[in-house]
Structures are given as C-alpha cells and as structure tokens.
C-alpha cells in the first residue's frame, strides 16, 4: 500500500515506549482521556484517520517511555477492543498483541442504572462481559452496550 508523506512521519520510530494501533478513529480522544495521555511529560504522537486496508480509516497513538499496566490495558479494551499494542525497546518491537476484553471489568465503567448500589455507595463498579458488545452489571444485572458506556 502507498503511504502518504504524512503517514511516513507518523510511523517514524520511537526508541522506547508503546504503540497503540488500529484504534477506531471515532474513539481516539476517548483513548487519550482514559489513559491520561494529556498529562504525560513524554512525547505522544496521535495520528487520526490514517488509511488502513482492514478498517478503512484507523488511528494510532505512539507514547515514548511509557508501558501500560494491565489495568490501563483493560481500560483501553473497553473503547478499542480491536487495538494492537506494540512494546518498543531500543527501536525494536519486542512484544505485540491484540487488546482483549477481560471477563470482568472492575472500577472502569459506570452503571447507567441510577438506583444501582454502585451509584449510591462508595464502591468500585463491577461488570461481566457477555460478548464483545454487551456488559452486565454484577450488582443490578442491568445490561449496557459497550459502545455507549461511560468511563468512571
Ligand atoms: Zn448496576
């Protein structure tokens, strides 16, 4: 596939850090927010609406000197379930894997049932992932579509 000059620039190597690829372009700023990237001191490159054979358009984020924790990867999986994480060390990809939704989400998303105990007591929320599109609250059994959930 031909790359435009802009895309060449965006895929330029970082020495150490993490590349999050195949993010749906509509969720790119949700990913920035939920990973707290705007608060980082290291270099962050955000590329939106890049051509992708598989997805039509995709977005990519590169973060220098940052390696995400399992909890942060779980958060990422909620808004970008098909994203790919590449760990870069000394310009080499040392690890690459697709983000997957865990079976249980704890303290990541809010229950949209106003009378749910998790909205009325100081406690972390807990959801069971039914399939890649629906989650069920552990406490009130209310179901929500993943694409509509609100991040805690
Ligand atoms: Zn609930």
Coordinates of N, CA and C and ligand atoms in Angstrom, one line a residue:
X1 N 0.8 -1.2 0.0 CA 0.0 0.0 0.0 C 0.9 1.3 0.0
X2 N 0.5 2.3 -0.8 CA 1.2 3.5 -0.8 C 1.0 4.3 0.4
X3 N 2.0 4.9 1.0 CA 1.8 5.7 2.1 C 2.0 7.2 1.8
X4 N 1.2 8.1 2.3 CA 1.4 9.5 2.1 C 2.6 9.9 2.9
X5 N 3.2 11.1 2.6 CA 4.3 11.6 3.4 C 3.9 11.8 4.9
X6 N 2.7 12.3 5.1 CA 2.3 12.4 6.5 C 2.3 11.1 7.3
X7 N 1.9 10.1 6.7 CA 1.9 8.8 7.4 C 3.3 8.3 7.6
X8 N 4.2 8.5 6.7 CA 5.6 8.2 7.0 C 6.1 8.8 8.2
X9 N 5.7 10.1 8.4 CA 6.1 10.9 9.6 C 5.6 10.2 10.8
X10 N 4.3 9.9 10.8 CA 3.6 9.4 11.9 C 4.1 8.0 12.4
X11 N 4.6 7.2 11.4 CA 5.0 5.9 11.8 C 6.5 5.9 12.1
X12 N 7.2 7.1 12.1 CA 8.6 7.2 12.5 C 8.8 6.5 13.8
X13 N 10.0 5.9 14.0 CA 10.3 5.0 15.1 C 10.4 5.8 16.4
X14 N 10.0 5.2 17.5 CA 10.4 5.7 18.8 C 11.3 4.8 19.4
X15 N 12.2 5.3 20.3 CA 13.3 4.4 20.8 C 12.7 3.4 21.8
X16 N 12.0 3.9 22.8 CA 11.3 3.1 23.8 C 9.9 3.6 24.0
X17 N 9.0 2.7 24.2 CA 7.6 3.1 24.5 C 6.6 2.1 23.9
X18 N 5.4 2.6 23.7 CA 4.3 1.8 23.3 C 3.6 2.4 22.1
X19 N 3.2 1.6 21.1 CA 2.4 2.0 20.0 C 1.1 1.3 20.1
X20 N 0.0 2.1 20.1 CA -1.4 1.6 20.1 C -1.9 1.8 18.7
X21 N -2.1 0.7 18.0 CA -2.5 0.8 16.6 C -4.0 0.2 16.4
X22 N -4.6 0.5 15.3 CA -5.9 0.0 15.0 C -7.0 0.5 16.0
X23 N -6.9 1.8 16.4 CA -7.9 2.4 17.2 C -9.0 2.9 16.3
X24 N -10.3 2.7 16.5 CA -11.3 3.3 15.7 C -11.2 4.8 15.8
X25 N -11.2 5.5 14.7 CA -11.0 7.0 14.7 C -12.0 7.7 15.6
X26 N -13.2 7.2 15.7 CA -14.2 7.8 16.5 C -13.9 7.8 18.0
X27 N -13.0 6.9 18.4 CA -12.7 6.7 19.8 C -11.4 7.3 20.2
X28 N -10.7 7.9 19.3 CA -9.3 8.3 19.6 C -9.1 9.2 20.8
X29 N -10.0 10.1 20.9 CA -9.9 11.1 22.1 C -10.4 10.4 23.4
X30 N -11.3 9.4 23.3 CA -11.6 8.7 24.5 C -10.4 7.9 25.0
X31 N -9.6 7.4 24.0 CA -8.4 6.6 24.4 C -7.4 7.6 25.1
X32 N -7.2 8.8 24.5 CA -6.3 9.8 25.1 C -6.7 10.1 26.5
X33 N -8.0 10.3 26.7 CA -8.5 10.7 28.0 C -8.4 9.6 29.0
X34 N -8.8 8.4 28.6 CA -8.9 7.3 29.6 C -7.5 6.8 30.0
X35 N -6.5 7.0 29.2 CA -5.2 6.6 29.5 C -4.4 7.8 30.1
X36 N -5.1 9.0 30.2 CA -4.4 10.1 30.8 C -3.2 10.6 30.1
X37 N -3.2 10.5 28.7 CA -2.0 10.8 27.9 C -1.8 12.3 27.9
X38 N -2.8 13.1 28.1 CA -2.6 14.6 28.1 C -1.8 15.0 29.3
X39 N -1.7 14.2 30.3 CA -0.9 14.5 31.5 C 0.6 14.1 31.5
X40 N 0.9 13.3 30.4 CA 2.3 12.8 30.4 C 3.3 13.8 30.0
X41 N 4.5 13.7 30.5 CA 5.6 14.6 30.1 C 6.4 14.1 28.9
X42 N 6.2 12.8 28.5 CA 7.0 12.3 27.4 C 6.2 12.5 26.1
X43 N 6.9 12.3 25.0 CA 6.4 12.6 23.7 C 5.2 11.7 23.4
X44 N 4.1 12.2 22.9 CA 2.9 11.5 22.5 C 2.5 11.9 21.1
X45 N 2.4 11.0 20.1 CA 2.0 11.2 18.8 C 0.7 10.6 18.6
X46 N -0.3 11.5 18.1 CA -1.6 10.9 17.8 C -1.9 11.1 16.3
X47 N -2.2 10.0 15.6 CA -2.5 10.1 14.2 C -3.9 9.6 14.0
X48 N -4.7 10.5 13.4 CA -6.1 10.2 13.1 C -6.4 10.0 11.7
X49 N -7.4 9.1 11.4 CA -7.9 8.9 10.0 C -6.9 8.5 9.0
X50 N -6.0 7.6 9.4 CA -5.0 7.1 8.5 C -5.6 6.0 7.7
X51 N -5.2 5.9 6.5 CA -5.7 4.8 5.6 C -5.3 3.5 6.2
X52 N -6.3 2.5 6.2 CA -6.0 1.2 6.7 C -6.7 0.2 5.8
X53 N -6.0 -0.8 5.3 CA -6.6 -1.8 4.5 C -7.8 -2.5 5.2
X54 N -7.6 -2.9 6.5 CA -8.6 -3.7 7.2 C -9.8 -2.8 7.6
X55 N -9.5 -1.6 8.1 CA -10.6 -0.9 8.8 C -11.1 0.3 8.0
X56 N -10.6 0.6 6.8 CA -10.9 1.8 6.1 C -10.1 2.9 6.7
X57 N -10.5 3.5 7.8 CA -9.7 4.5 8.5 C -9.3 4.0 9.9
X58 N -8.2 4.3 10.3 CA -7.8 3.9 11.7 C -7.0 5.1 12.3
X59 N -6.8 4.9 13.6 CA -6.0 5.9 14.3 C -4.9 5.2 15.1
X60 N -3.8 5.9 15.4 CA -2.7 5.3 16.0 C -2.1 6.3 17.1
X61 N -1.7 5.8 18.2 CA -1.0 6.6 19.2 C 0.3 6.0 19.5
X62 N 1.3 6.9 19.6 CA 2.7 6.4 20.0 C 3.0 7.2 21.2
X63 N 3.5 6.5 22.2 CA 3.8 7.1 23.5 C 5.3 6.7 23.9
X64 N 6.1 7.7 23.9 CA 7.5 7.4 24.3 C 7.7 7.2 25.8
X65 N 8.5 6.2 26.1 CA 8.9 6.0 27.5 C 7.7 5.6 28.4
X66 N 6.7 5.0 27.8 CA 5.5 4.6 28.6 C 5.1 3.2 28.3
X67 N 4.9 2.4 29.4 CA 4.5 1.0 29.2 C 3.3 0.8 30.1
X68 N 2.2 0.4 29.5 CA 0.9 0.4 30.2 C 0.7 -0.8 31.1
X69 N 0.1 -0.5 32.2 CA -0.2 -1.5 33.2 C -1.4 -2.4 32.7
X70 N -1.6 -3.6 33.3 CA -2.7 -4.4 32.9 C -4.0 -3.7 33.1
X71 N -4.1 -2.9 34.2 CA -5.4 -2.1 34.4 C -5.6 -1.1 33.3
X72 N -4.5 -0.5 32.8 CA -4.7 0.5 31.7 C -5.1 -0.2 30.4
X73 N -4.5 -1.4 30.2 CA -4.8 -2.2 29.0 C -6.3 -2.6 29.1
X74 N -6.8 -3.0 30.3 CA -8.3 -3.3 30.4 C -9.1 -2.1 30.0
X75 N -8.7 -0.9 30.5 CA -9.5 0.3 30.2 C -9.5 0.6 28.7
X76 N -8.3 0.4 28.1 CA -8.2 0.5 26.6 C -9.1 -0.4 25.9
X77 N -9.2 -1.7 26.4 CA -10.0 -2.7 25.7 C -11.5 -2.3 25.7
X78 N -12.0 -1.5 26.6 CA -13.4 -1.1 26.6 C -13.7 -0.2 25.4
X79 N -12.8 0.8 25.1 CA -13.1 1.7 24.0 C -12.5 1.3 22.7
X80 N -11.5 0.4 22.7 CA -10.8 0.0 21.4 C -10.5 -1.5 21.5
X81 N -11.6 -2.3 21.5 CA -11.3 -3.8 21.7 C -10.5 -4.4 20.6
X82 N -10.3 -3.9 19.4 CA -9.5 -4.5 18.4 C -8.1 -3.9 18.3
X83 N -7.8 -3.0 19.2 CA -6.5 -2.3 19.1 C -5.3 -3.3 19.3
X84 N -4.2 -2.9 18.7 CA -3.0 -3.7 18.8 C -1.9 -2.9 19.6
X85 N -1.3 -3.5 20.6 CA -0.3 -2.9 21.4 C 1.1 -3.4 21.0
X86 N 2.0 -2.5 20.7 CA 3.4 -3.0 20.4 C 4.3 -2.3 21.4
X87 N 5.1 -3.1 22.1 CA 6.1 -2.6 23.0 C 7.4 -2.4 22.3
X88 N 7.9 -1.2 22.4 CA 9.2 -0.9 21.7 C 10.3 -0.7 22.7
X89 N 11.4 -1.4 22.4 CA 12.6 -1.2 23.2 C 13.8 -1.1 22.3
X90 N 14.5 0.0 22.4 CA 15.7 0.2 21.6 C 15.3 0.1 20.1
X91 N 14.2 0.7 19.7 CA 13.7 0.7 18.3 C 13.2 -0.6 17.8
X92 N 13.2 -1.6 18.6 CA 12.7 -2.9 18.2 C 11.3 -3.2 18.8
X93 N 10.4 -3.9 18.0 CA 9.2 -4.3 18.6 C 9.5 -5.6 19.4
X94 N 9.4 -5.6 20.7 CA 9.8 -6.8 21.5 C 8.5 -7.6 21.9
X95 N 7.4 -6.9 21.7 CA 6.1 -7.6 22.1 C 5.0 -7.0 21.3
X96 N 4.1 -7.8 20.8 CA 2.9 -7.2 20.1 C 1.7 -8.1 20.4
X97 N 0.6 -7.5 20.8 CA -0.6 -8.4 21.0 C -1.8 -7.5 20.8
X98 N -2.9 -8.2 20.5 CA -4.2 -7.5 20.4 C -4.8 -7.4 21.7
X99 N -5.4 -6.2 21.9 CA -6.1 -5.9 23.2 C -7.3 -6.8 23.2
X100 N -7.6 -7.4 24.4 CA -8.8 -8.2 24.5 C -9.6 -7.8 25.7
X101 N -10.9 -7.8 25.6 CA -11.8 -7.5 26.8 C -11.6 -8.6 27.8
X102 N -11.4 -8.2 29.1 CA -11.3 -9.3 30.1 C -12.7 -9.8 30.4
X103 N -12.9 -10.8 31.2 CA -14.2 -11.4 31.5 C -15.0 -10.4 32.5
X104 N -14.2 -9.7 33.3 CA -14.8 -8.8 34.3 C -14.1 -7.5 34.2
X105 N -14.9 -6.4 34.3 CA -14.4 -5.1 34.4 C -14.7 -4.5 35.8
X106 N -13.6 -4.1 36.4 CA -13.8 -3.6 37.8 C -13.3 -2.2 37.9
X107 N -14.2 -1.3 38.3 CA -13.9 0.1 38.5 C -13.5 0.9 37.2
X108 N -14.0 0.4 36.1 CA -13.7 1.1 34.8 C -14.8 1.8 34.2
X109 N -16.0 1.2 34.2 CA -17.2 1.9 33.6 C -18.3 2.1 34.7
X110 N -19.2 3.0 34.4 CA -20.2 3.3 35.3 C -21.5 2.6 34.9
X111 N -22.3 2.2 35.9 CA -23.6 1.6 35.7 C -24.6 2.7 35.3
X112 N -25.4 2.5 34.2 CA -26.3 3.6 33.9 C -27.7 3.4 34.5
X113 N -27.8 2.5 35.5 CA -29.0 2.4 36.3 C -28.8 3.3 37.5
X114 N -29.6 4.4 37.6 CA -29.4 5.4 38.7 C -29.6 4.8 40.1
X115 N -30.5 3.8 40.2 CA -30.7 3.2 41.6 C -29.7 2.0 41.9
X116 N -28.8 1.7 41.0 CA -27.8 0.7 41.3 C -27.0 1.0 42.5
X117 N -26.7 0.0 43.3 CA -26.0 0.3 44.5 C -24.6 0.9 44.2
X118 N -24.0 0.5 43.1 CA -22.7 1.0 42.7 C -22.7 2.5 42.4
X119 N -23.9 3.1 42.2 CA -24.0 4.6 42.0 C -24.4 5.3 43.3
X120 N -24.6 4.5 44.4 CA -25.1 5.1 45.6 C -24.2 4.8 46.8
X121 N -23.2 4.0 46.6 CA -22.3 3.6 47.7 C -20.9 3.9 47.2
X122 N -19.9 4.2 48.0 CA -18.6 4.4 47.6 C -17.9 3.0 47.3
X123 N -18.1 2.5 46.2 CA -17.6 1.2 45.9 C -17.2 1.1 44.4
X124 N -16.2 0.2 44.0 CA -15.9 0.1 42.6 C -17.0 -0.6 41.8
X125 N -17.3 -0.2 40.6 CA -18.3 -0.9 39.8 C -17.7 -2.3 39.3
X126 N -18.6 -3.1 39.0 CA -18.1 -4.5 38.5 C -19.1 -4.9 37.4
X127 N -18.5 -5.3 36.3 CA -19.3 -5.8 35.1 C -18.8 -7.1 34.6
X128 N -19.7 -7.9 34.1 CA -19.4 -9.1 33.4 C -19.5 -8.8 31.9
X129 N -18.5 -9.2 31.2 CA -18.5 -9.0 29.7 C -19.3 -10.2 29.1
X130 N -20.4 -10.0 28.5 CA -21.2 -11.1 27.9 C -20.7 -11.5 26.6
X131 N -20.4 -10.5 25.7 CA -19.8 -10.8 24.4 C -19.1 -9.5 24.1
X132 N -18.6 -9.3 22.9 CA -17.8 -8.2 22.6 C -18.6 -6.9 22.5
X133 N -19.9 -7.0 22.7 CA -20.7 -5.7 22.6 C -21.6 -5.4 23.8
X134 N -21.7 -6.3 24.8 CA -22.6 -6.1 25.9 C -21.9 -6.4 27.2
X135 N -22.2 -5.6 28.2 CA -21.8 -5.9 29.6 C -22.9 -5.9 30.6
X136 N -22.8 -6.7 31.6 CA -23.9 -6.8 32.6 C -23.4 -6.4 34.0
X137 N -24.1 -5.5 34.6 CA -23.7 -5.1 36.0 C -23.8 -6.3 36.9
X138 N -22.8 -6.5 37.7 CA -22.7 -7.6 38.7 C -23.8 -7.3 39.8
X139 N -24.1 -6.1 40.1 CA -24.9 -5.8 41.3 C -26.4 -5.7 40.9
X140 N -26.8 -5.0 39.8 CA -28.2 -4.9 39.5 C -28.6 -5.6 38.2
X141 N -27.6 -6.3 37.6 CA -27.9 -7.1 36.4 C -28.3 -6.3 35.2
X142 N -28.2 -5.0 35.3 CA -28.6 -4.2 34.1 C -27.6 -4.3 33.0
X143 N -28.0 -4.4 31.8 CA -27.1 -4.6 30.7 C -26.9 -3.3 29.9
X144 N -25.7 -3.1 29.4 CA -25.4 -1.9 28.6 C -24.6 -2.3 27.4
X145 N -24.8 -1.5 26.3 CA -24.0 -1.7 25.1 C -22.6 -1.1 25.4
X146 N -21.5 -1.8 25.0 CA -20.2 -1.3 25.3 C -19.9 0.0 24.6
X147 N -20.5 0.2 23.4 CA -20.1 1.5 22.7 C -20.8 2.7 23.4
X148 N -21.7 2.5 24.3 CA -22.4 3.6 25.0 C -21.8 3.8 26.4
X149 N -21.0 3.0 26.9 CA -20.7 3.1 28.3 C -19.9 4.4 28.7
X150 N -20.1 4.8 29.9 CA -19.3 5.9 30.4 C -18.2 5.4 31.3
X151 N -17.0 6.0 31.0 CA -15.8 5.5 31.8 C -15.9 6.2 33.1
X152 N -15.5 5.5 34.2 CA -15.5 6.1 35.5 C -14.5 7.2 35.6
Ligands
LIG1 ZN1 -25.7 -1.7 38.2

